[in-house]
JSON list of C-alpha atoms in Angstrom, two decimals:
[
{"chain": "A", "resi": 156, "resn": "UNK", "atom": "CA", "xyz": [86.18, 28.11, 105.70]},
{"chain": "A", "resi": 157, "resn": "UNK", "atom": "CA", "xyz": [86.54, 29.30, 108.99]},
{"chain": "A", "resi": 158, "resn": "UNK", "atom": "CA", "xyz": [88.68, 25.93, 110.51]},
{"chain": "A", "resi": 159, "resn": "UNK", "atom": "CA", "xyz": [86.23, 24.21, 112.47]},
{"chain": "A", "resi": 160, "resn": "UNK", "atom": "CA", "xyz": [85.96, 21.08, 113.56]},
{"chain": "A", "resi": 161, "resn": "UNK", "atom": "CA", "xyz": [84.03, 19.28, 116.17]},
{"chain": "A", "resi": 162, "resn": "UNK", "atom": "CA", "xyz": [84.43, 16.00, 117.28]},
{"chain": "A", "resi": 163, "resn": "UNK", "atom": "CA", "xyz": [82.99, 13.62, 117.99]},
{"chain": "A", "resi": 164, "resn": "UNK", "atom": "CA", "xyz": [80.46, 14.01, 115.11]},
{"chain": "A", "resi": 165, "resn": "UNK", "atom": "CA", "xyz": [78.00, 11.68, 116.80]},
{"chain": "A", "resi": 166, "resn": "UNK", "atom": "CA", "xyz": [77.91, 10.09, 119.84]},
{"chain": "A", "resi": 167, "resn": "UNK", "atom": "CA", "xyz": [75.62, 7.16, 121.48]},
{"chain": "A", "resi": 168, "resn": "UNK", "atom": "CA", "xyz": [75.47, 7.10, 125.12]},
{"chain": "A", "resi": 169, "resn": "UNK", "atom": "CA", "xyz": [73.53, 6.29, 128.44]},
{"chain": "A", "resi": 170, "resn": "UNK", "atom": "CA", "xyz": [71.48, 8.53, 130.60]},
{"chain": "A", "resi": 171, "resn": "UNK", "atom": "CA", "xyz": [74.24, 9.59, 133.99]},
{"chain": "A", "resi": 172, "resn": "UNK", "atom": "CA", "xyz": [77.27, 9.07, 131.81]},
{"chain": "A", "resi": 173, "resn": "UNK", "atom": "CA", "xyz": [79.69, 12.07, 131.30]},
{"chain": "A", "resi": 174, "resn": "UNK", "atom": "CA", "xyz": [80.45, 13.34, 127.88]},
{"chain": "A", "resi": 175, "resn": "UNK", "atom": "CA", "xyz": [82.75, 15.85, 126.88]},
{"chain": "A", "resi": 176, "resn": "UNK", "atom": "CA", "xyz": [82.37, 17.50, 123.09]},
{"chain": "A", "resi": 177, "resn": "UNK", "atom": "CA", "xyz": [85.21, 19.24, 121.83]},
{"chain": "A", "resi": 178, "resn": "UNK", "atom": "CA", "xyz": [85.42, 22.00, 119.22]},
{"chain": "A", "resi": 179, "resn": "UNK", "atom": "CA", "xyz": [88.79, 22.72, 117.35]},
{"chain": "A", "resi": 180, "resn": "UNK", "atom": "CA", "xyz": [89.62, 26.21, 115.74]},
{"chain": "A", "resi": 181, "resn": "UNK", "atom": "CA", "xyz": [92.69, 26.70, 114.27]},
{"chain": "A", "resi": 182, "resn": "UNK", "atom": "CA", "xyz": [92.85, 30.80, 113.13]},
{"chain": "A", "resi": 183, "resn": "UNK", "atom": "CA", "xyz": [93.08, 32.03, 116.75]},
{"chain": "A", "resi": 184, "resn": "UNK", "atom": "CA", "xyz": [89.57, 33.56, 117.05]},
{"chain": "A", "resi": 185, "resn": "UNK", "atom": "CA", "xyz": [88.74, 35.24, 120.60]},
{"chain": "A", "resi": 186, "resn": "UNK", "atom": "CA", "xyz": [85.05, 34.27, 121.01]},
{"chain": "A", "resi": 187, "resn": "UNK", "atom": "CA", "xyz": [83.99, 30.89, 120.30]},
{"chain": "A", "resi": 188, "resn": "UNK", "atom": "CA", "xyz": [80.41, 29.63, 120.96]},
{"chain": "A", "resi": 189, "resn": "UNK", "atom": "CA", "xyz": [78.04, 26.11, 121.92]},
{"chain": "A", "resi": 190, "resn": "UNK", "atom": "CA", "xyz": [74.81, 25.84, 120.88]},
{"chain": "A", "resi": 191, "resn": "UNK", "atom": "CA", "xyz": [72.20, 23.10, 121.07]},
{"chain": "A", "resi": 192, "resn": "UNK", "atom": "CA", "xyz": [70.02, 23.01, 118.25]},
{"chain": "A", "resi": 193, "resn": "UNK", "atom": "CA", "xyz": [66.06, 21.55, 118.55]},
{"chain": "A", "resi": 194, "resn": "UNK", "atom": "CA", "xyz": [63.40, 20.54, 116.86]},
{"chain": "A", "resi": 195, "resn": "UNK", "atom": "CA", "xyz": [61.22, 23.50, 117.33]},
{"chain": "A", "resi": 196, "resn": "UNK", "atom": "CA", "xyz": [63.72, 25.87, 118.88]},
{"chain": "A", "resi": 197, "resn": "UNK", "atom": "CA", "xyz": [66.05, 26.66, 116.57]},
{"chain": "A", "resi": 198, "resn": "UNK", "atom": "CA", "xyz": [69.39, 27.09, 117.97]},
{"chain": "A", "resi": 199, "resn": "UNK", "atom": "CA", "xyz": [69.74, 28.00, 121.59]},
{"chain": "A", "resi": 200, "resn": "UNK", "atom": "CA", "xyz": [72.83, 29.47, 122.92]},
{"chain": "A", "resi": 201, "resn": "UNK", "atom": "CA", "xyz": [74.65, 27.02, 126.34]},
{"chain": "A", "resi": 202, "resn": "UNK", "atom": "CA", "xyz": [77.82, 28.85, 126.76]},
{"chain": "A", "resi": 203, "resn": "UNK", "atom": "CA", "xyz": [80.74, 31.28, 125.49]},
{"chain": "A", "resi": 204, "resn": "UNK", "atom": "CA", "xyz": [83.77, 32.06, 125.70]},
{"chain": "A", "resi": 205, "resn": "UNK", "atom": "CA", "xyz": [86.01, 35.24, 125.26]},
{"chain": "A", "resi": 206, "resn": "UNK", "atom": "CA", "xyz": [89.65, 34.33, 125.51]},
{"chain": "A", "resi": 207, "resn": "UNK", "atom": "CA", "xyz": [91.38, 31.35, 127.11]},
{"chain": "A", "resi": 208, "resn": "UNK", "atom": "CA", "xyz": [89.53, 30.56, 130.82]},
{"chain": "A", "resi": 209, "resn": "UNK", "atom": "CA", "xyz": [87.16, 33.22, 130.20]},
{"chain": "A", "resi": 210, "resn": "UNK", "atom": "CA", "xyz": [83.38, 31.66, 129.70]},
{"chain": "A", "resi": 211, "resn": "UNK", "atom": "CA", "xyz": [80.41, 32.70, 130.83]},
{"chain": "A", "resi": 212, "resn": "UNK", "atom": "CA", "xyz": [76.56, 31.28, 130.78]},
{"chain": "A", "resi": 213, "resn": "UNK", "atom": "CA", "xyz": [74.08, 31.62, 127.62]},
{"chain": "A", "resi": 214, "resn": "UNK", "atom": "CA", "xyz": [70.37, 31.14, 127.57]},
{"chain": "A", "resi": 215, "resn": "UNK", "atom": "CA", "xyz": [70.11, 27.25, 128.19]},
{"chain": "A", "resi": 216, "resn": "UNK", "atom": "CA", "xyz": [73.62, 26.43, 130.70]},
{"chain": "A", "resi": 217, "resn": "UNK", "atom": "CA", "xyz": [71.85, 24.44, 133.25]},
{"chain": "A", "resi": 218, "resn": "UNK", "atom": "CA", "xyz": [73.55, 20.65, 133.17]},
{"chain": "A", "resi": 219, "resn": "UNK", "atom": "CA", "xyz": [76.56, 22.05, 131.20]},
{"chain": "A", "resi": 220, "resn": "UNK", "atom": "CA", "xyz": [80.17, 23.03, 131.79]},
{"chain": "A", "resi": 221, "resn": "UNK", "atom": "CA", "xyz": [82.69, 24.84, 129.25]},
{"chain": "A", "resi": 222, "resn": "UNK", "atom": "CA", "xyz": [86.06, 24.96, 129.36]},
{"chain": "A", "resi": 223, "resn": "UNK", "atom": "CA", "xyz": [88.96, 26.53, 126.99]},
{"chain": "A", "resi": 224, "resn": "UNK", "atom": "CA", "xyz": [92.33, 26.57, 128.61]},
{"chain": "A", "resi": 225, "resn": "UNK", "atom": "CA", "xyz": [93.60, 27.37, 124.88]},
{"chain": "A", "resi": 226, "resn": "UNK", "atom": "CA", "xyz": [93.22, 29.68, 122.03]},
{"chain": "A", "resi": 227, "resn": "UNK", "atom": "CA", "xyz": [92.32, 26.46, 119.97]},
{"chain": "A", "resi": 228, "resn": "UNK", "atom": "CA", "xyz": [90.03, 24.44, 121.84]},
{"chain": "A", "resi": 229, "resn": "UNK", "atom": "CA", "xyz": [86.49, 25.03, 123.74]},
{"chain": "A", "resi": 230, "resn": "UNK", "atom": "CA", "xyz": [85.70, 22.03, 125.16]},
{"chain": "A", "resi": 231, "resn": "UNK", "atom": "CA", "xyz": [81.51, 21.23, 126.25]},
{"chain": "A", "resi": 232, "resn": "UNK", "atom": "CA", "xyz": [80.52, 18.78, 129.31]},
{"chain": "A", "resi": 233, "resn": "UNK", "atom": "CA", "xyz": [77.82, 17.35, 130.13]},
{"chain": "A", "resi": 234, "resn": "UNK", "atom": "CA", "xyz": [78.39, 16.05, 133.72]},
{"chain": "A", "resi": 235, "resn": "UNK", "atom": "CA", "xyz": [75.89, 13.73, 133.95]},
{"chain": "A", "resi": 236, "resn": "UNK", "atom": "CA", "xyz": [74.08, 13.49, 130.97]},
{"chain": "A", "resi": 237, "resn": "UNK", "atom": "CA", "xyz": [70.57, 13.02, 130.71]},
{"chain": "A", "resi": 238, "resn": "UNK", "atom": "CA", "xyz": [67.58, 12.08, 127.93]},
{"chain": "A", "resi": 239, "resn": "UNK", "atom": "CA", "xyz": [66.78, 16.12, 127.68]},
{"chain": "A", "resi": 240, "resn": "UNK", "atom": "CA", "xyz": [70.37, 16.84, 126.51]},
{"chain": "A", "resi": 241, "resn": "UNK", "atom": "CA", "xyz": [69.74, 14.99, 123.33]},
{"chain": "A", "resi": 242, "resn": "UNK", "atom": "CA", "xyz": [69.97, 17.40, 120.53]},
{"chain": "A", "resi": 243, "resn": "UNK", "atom": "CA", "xyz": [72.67, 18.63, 117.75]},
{"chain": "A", "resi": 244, "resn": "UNK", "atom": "CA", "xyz": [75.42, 20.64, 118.95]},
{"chain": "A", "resi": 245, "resn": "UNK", "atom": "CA", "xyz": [76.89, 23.21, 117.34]},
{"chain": "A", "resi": 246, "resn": "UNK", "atom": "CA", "xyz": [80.01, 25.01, 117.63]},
{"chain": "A", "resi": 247, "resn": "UNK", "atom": "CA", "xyz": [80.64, 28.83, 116.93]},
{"chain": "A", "resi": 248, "resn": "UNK", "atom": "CA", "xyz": [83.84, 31.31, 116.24]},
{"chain": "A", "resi": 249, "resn": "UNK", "atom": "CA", "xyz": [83.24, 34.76, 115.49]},
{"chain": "A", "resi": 250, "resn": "UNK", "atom": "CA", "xyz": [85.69, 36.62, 112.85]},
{"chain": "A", "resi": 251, "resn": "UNK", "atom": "CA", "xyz": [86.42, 39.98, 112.40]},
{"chain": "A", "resi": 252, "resn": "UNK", "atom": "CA", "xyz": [88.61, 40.69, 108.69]},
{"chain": "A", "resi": 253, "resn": "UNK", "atom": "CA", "xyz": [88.51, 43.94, 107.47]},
{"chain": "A", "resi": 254, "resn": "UNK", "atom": "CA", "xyz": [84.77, 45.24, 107.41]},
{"chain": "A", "resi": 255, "resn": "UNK", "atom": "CA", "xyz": [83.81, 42.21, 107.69]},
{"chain": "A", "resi": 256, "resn": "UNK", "atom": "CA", "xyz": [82.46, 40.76, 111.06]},
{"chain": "A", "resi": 257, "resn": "UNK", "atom": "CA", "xyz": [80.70, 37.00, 110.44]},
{"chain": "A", "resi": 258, "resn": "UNK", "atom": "CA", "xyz": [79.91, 34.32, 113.31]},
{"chain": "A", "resi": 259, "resn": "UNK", "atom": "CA", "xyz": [80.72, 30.93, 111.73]},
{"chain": "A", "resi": 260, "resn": "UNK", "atom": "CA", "xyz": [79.63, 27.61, 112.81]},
{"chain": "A", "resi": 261, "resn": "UNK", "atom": "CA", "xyz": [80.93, 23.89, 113.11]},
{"chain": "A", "resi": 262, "resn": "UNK", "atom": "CA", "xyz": [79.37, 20.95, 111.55]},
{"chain": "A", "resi": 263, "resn": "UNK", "atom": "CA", "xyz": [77.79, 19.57, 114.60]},
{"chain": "A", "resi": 264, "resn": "UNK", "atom": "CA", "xyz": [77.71, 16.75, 116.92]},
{"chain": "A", "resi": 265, "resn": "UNK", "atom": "CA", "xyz": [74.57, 14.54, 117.05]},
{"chain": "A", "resi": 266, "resn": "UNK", "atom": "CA", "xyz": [74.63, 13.33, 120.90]},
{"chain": "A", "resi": 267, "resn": "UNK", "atom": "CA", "xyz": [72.10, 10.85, 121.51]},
{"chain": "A", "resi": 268, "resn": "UNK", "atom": "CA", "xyz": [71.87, 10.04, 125.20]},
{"chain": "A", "resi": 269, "resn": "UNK", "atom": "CA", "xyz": [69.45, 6.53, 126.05]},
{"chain": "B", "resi": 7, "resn": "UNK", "atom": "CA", "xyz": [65.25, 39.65, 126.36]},
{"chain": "B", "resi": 8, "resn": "UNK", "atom": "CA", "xyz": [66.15, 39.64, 122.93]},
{"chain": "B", "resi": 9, "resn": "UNK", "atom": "CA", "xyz": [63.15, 37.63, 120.76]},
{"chain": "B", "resi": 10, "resn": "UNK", "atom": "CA", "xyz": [62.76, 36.65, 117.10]},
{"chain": "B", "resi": 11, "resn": "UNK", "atom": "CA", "xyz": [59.89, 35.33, 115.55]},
{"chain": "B", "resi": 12, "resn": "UNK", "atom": "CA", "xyz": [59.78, 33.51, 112.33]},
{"chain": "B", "resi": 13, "resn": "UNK", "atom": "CA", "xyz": [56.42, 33.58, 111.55]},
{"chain": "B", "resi": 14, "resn": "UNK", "atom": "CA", "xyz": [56.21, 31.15, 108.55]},
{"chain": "B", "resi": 15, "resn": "UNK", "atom": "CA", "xyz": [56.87, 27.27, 109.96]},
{"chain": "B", "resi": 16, "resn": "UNK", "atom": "CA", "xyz": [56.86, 26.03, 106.84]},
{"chain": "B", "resi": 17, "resn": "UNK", "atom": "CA", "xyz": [56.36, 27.26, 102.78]},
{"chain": "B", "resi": 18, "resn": "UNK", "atom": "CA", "xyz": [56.70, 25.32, 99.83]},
{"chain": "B", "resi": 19, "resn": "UNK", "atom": "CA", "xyz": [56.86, 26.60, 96.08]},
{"chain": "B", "resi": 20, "resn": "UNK", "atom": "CA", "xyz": [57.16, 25.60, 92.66]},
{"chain": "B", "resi": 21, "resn": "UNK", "atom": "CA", "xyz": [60.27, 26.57, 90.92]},
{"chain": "B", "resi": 22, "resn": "UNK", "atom": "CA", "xyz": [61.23, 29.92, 89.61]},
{"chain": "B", "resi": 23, "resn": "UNK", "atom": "CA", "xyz": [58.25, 31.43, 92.08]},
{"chain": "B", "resi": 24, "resn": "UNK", "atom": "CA", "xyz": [59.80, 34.12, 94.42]},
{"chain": "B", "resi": 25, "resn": "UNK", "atom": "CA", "xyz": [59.93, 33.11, 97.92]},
{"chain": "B", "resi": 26, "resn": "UNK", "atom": "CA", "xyz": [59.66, 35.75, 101.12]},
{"chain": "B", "resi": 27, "resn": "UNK", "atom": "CA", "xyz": [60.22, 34.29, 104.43]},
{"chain": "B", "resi": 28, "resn": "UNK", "atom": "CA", "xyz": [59.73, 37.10, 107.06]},
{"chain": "B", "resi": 29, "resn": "UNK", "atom": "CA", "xyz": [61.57, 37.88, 110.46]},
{"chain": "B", "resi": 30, "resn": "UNK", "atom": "CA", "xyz": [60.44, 40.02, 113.25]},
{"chain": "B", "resi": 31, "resn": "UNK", "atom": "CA", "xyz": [62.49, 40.55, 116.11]},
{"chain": "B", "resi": 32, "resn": "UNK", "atom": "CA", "xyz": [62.57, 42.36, 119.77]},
{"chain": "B", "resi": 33, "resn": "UNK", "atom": "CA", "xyz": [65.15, 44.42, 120.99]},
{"chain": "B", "resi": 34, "resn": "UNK", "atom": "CA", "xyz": [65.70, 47.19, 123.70]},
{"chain": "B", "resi": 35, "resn": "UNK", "atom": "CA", "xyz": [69.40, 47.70, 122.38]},
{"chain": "B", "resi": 36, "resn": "UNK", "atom": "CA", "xyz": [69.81, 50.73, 119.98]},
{"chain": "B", "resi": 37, "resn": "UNK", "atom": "CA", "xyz": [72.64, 48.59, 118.45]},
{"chain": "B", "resi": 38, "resn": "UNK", "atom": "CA", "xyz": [72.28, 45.39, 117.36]},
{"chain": "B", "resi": 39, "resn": "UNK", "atom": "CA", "xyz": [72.93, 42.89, 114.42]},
{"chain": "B", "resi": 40, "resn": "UNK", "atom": "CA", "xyz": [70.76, 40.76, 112.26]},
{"chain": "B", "resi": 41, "resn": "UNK", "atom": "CA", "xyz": [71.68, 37.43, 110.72]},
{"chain": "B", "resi": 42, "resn": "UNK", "atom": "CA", "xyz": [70.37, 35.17, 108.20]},
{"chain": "B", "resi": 43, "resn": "UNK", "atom": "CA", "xyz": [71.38, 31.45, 108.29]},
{"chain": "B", "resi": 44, "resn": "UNK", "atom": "CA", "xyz": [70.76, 28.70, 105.96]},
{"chain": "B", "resi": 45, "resn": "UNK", "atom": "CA", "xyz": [70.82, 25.36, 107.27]},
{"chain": "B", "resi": 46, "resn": "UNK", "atom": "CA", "xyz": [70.17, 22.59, 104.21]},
{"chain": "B", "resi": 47, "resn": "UNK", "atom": "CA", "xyz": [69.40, 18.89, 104.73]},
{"chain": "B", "resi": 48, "resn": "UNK", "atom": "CA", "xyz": [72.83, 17.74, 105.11]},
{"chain": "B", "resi": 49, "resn": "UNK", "atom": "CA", "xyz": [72.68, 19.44, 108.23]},
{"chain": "B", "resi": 50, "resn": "UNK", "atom": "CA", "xyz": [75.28, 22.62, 108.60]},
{"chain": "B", "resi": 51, "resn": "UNK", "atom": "CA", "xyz": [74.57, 26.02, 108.99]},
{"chain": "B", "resi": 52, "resn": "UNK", "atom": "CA", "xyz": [75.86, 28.52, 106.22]},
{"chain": "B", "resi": 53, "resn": "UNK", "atom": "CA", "xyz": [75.79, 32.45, 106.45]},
{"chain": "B", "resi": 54, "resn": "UNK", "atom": "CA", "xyz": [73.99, 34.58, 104.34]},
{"chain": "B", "resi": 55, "resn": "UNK", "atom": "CA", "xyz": [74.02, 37.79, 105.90]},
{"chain": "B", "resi": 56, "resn": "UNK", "atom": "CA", "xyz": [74.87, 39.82, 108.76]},
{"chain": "B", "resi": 57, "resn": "UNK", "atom": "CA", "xyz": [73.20, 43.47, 109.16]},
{"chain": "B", "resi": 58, "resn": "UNK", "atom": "CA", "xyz": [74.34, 46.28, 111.68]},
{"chain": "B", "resi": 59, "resn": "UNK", "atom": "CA", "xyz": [71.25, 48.11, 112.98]},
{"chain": "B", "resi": 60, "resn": "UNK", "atom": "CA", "xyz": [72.47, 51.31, 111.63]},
{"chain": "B", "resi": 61, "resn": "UNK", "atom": "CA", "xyz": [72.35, 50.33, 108.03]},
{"chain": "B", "resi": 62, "resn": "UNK", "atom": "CA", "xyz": [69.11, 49.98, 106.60]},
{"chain": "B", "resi": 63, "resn": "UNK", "atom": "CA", "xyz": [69.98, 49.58, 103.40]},
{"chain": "B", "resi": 64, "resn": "UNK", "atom": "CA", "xyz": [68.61, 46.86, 101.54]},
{"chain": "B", "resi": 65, "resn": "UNK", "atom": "CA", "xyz": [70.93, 44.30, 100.01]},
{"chain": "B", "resi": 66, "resn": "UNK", "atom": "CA", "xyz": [70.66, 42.41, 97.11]},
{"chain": "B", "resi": 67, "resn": "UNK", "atom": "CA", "xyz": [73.08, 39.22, 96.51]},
{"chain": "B", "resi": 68, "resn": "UNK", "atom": "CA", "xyz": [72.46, 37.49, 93.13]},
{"chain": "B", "resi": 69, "resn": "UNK", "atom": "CA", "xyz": [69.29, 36.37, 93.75]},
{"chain": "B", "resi": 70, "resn": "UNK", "atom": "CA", "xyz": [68.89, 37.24, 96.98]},
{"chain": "B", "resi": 71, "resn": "UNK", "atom": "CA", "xyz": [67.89, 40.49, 98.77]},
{"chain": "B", "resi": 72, "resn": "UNK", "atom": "CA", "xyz": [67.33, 41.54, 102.28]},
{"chain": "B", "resi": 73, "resn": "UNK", "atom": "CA", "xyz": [64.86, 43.99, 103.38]},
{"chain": "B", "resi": 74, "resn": "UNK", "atom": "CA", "xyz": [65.16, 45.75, 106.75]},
{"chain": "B", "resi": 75, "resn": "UNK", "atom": "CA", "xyz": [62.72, 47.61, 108.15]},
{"chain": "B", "resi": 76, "resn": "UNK", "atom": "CA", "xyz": [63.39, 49.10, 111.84]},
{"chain": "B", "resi": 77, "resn": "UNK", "atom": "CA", "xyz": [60.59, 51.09, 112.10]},
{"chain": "B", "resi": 78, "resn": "UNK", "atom": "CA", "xyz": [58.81, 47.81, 112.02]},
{"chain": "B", "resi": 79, "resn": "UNK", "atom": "CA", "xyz": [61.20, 45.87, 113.36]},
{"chain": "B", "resi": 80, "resn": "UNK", "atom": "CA", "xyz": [61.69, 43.46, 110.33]},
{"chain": "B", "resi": 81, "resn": "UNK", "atom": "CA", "xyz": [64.38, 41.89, 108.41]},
{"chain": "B", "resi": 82, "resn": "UNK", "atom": "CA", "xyz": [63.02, 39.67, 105.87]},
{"chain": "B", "resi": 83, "resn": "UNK", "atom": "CA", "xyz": [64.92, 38.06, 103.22]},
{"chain": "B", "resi": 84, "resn": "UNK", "atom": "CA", "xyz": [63.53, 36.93, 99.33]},
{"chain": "B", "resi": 85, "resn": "UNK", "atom": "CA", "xyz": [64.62, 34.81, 97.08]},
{"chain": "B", "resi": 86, "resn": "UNK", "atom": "CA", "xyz": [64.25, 35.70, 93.56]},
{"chain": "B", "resi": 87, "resn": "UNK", "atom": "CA", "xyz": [63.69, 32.56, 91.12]},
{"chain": "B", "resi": 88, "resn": "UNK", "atom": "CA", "xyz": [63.94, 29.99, 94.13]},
{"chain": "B", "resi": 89, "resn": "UNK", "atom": "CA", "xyz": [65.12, 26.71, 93.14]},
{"chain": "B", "resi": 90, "resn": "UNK", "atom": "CA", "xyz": [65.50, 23.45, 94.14]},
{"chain": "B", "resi": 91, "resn": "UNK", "atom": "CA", "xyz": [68.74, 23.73, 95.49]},
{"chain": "B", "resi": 92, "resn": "UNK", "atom": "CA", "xyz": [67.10, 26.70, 97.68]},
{"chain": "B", "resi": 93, "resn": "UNK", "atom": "CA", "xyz": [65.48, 23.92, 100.07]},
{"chain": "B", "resi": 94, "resn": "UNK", "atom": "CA", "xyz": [66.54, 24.69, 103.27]},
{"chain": "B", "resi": 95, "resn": "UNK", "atom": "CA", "xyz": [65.61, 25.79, 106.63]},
{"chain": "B", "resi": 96, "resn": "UNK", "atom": "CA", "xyz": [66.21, 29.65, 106.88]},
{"chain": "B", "resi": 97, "resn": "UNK", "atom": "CA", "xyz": [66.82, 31.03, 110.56]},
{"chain": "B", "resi": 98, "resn": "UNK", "atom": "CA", "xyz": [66.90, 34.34, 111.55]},
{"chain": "B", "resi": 99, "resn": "UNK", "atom": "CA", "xyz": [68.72, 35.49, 114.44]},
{"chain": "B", "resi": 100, "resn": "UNK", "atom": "CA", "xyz": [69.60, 38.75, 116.91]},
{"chain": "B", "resi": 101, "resn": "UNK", "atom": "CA", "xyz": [73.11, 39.91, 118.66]},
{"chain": "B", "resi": 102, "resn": "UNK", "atom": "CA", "xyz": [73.03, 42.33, 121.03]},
{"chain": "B", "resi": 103, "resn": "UNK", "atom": "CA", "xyz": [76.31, 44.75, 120.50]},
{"chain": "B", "resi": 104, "resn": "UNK", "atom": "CA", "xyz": [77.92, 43.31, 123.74]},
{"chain": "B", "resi": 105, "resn": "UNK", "atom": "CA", "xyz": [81.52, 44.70, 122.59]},
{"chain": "B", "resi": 106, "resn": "UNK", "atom": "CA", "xyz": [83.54, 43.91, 119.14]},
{"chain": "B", "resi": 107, "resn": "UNK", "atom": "CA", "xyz": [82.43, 40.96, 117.49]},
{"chain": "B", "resi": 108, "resn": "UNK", "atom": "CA", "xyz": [81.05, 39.33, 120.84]},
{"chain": "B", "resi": 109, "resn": "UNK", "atom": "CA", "xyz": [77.90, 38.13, 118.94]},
{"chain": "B", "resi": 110, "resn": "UNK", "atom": "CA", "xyz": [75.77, 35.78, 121.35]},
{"chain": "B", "resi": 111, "resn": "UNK", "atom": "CA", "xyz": [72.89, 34.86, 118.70]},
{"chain": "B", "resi": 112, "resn": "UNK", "atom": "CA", "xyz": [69.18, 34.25, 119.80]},
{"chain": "B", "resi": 113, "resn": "UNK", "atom": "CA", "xyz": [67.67, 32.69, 116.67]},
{"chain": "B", "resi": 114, "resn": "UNK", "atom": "CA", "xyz": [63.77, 32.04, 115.78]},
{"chain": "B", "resi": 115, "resn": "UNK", "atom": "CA", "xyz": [62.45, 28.84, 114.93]},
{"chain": "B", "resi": 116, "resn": "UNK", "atom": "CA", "xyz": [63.31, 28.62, 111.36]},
{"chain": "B", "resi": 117, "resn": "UNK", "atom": "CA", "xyz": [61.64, 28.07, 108.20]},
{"chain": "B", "resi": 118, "resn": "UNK", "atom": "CA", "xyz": [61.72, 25.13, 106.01]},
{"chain": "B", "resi": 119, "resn": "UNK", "atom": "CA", "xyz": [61.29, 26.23, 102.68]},
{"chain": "B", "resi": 120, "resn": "UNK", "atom": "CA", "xyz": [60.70, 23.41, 100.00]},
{"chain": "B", "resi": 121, "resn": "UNK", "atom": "CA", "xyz": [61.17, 23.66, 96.18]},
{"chain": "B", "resi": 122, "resn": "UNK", "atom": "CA", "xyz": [59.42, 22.03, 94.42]},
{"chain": "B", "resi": 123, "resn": "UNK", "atom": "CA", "xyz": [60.46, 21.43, 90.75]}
]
């Protein structure tokens, strides 16, 4: 269990509305991840983030903003969301122990935007 | 760009058959790491396997093994005895080596692998 929780778990709302996901680690991992997963796509990475304030784009940023201004939290926006950002999002640490070097994820947020 | 094609959209089998669901990926890194994720109905993603592209040895995990092949660019992962509790949809996915364990994923399509019993 790598400590990760993402909330809100679902999440109803209307096309121009802002929404702000939020993904909670709590073992101090460096790199944390969003992805949007889609029927058809798999999972598609939006943004990342290697230590507090430091992000940068993935493959599919366009219409999203990141923000971690702590260890703990990386925090997803959707400005102004719209019908094409419906999809499950996922939230990623990676963890180095030992030999071992694993990227975990989150149990997802189903955003459903009308 | 990094690609990785899963091949196989869909397979269904009867119980106790071995299953092979096949990944082929695209690279111009010399390093890189291969993943294998699990993702069953109730929706989260569990990993299997991660693979540095200096290792080619094959891995076996109870019943399940992992065959990488760079010279044909292939990981492809079996399951031995599947059963029912093996339905899932399997991705594959690519990291570049962008610097310790910085691993930005790009993952195929997935495969949804049915048991039947």
């Amino acid at each position: 269990d790598a400590g990760i929780t993402q909330s809100p778990r679902h999440k109803v709302t209307e096309t121009g509305t802002p929404v702000t996901l939020r993904c909670h680690q709590t073992e101090n991992h460096r790199y944390m991840y969003w992805y949007r997963q889609d029927p058809g796509h798999g999972l598609r990475l939006i943004h990342y983030s290697y230590g507090v304030k430091d992000t940068d784009k993935g493959e599919v940023s366009d219409g999203y903003s990141v923000s971690r201004s702590k260890t703990e939290d990386f925090l997803l926006t959707l400005e102004s969301a719209t019908s094409s950002q419906t999809s499950v999002y996922f939230c990623a640490i990676s963890m180095t122990s030992g030999s071992y070097n694993e990227q975990f994820f989150g149990p997802g947020t189903r955003l459903t935007v009308l | 760009a990094q690609k990785v094609t899963q091949a196989q959209t869909e397979i269904s089998v009867v119980e106790k058959e071995d299953v092979t669901l096949d990944c082929v990926y695209e690279t111009r890194d010399t390093t890189y790491y291969l993943f294998w994720y699990k993702q069953p109905p109730s929706g989260e993603l569990v990993f299997l396997i991660r693979r540095n592209s200096f290792d080619e040895q094959n891995e076996i995990s109870g019943r399940y093994s992992w065959n990488f092949q760079k010279s044909t660019s292939s990981f492809n992962f079996t399951i031995t005895a599947s059963q029912v509790v093996d339905s899932a949809v399997y991705f594959c996915a690519l990291s570049d080596s962008s610097g310790g364990s910085n691993y930005k994923l790009t993952f195929g399509k997935g495969t949804l692998l049915t048991v039947n019993p």
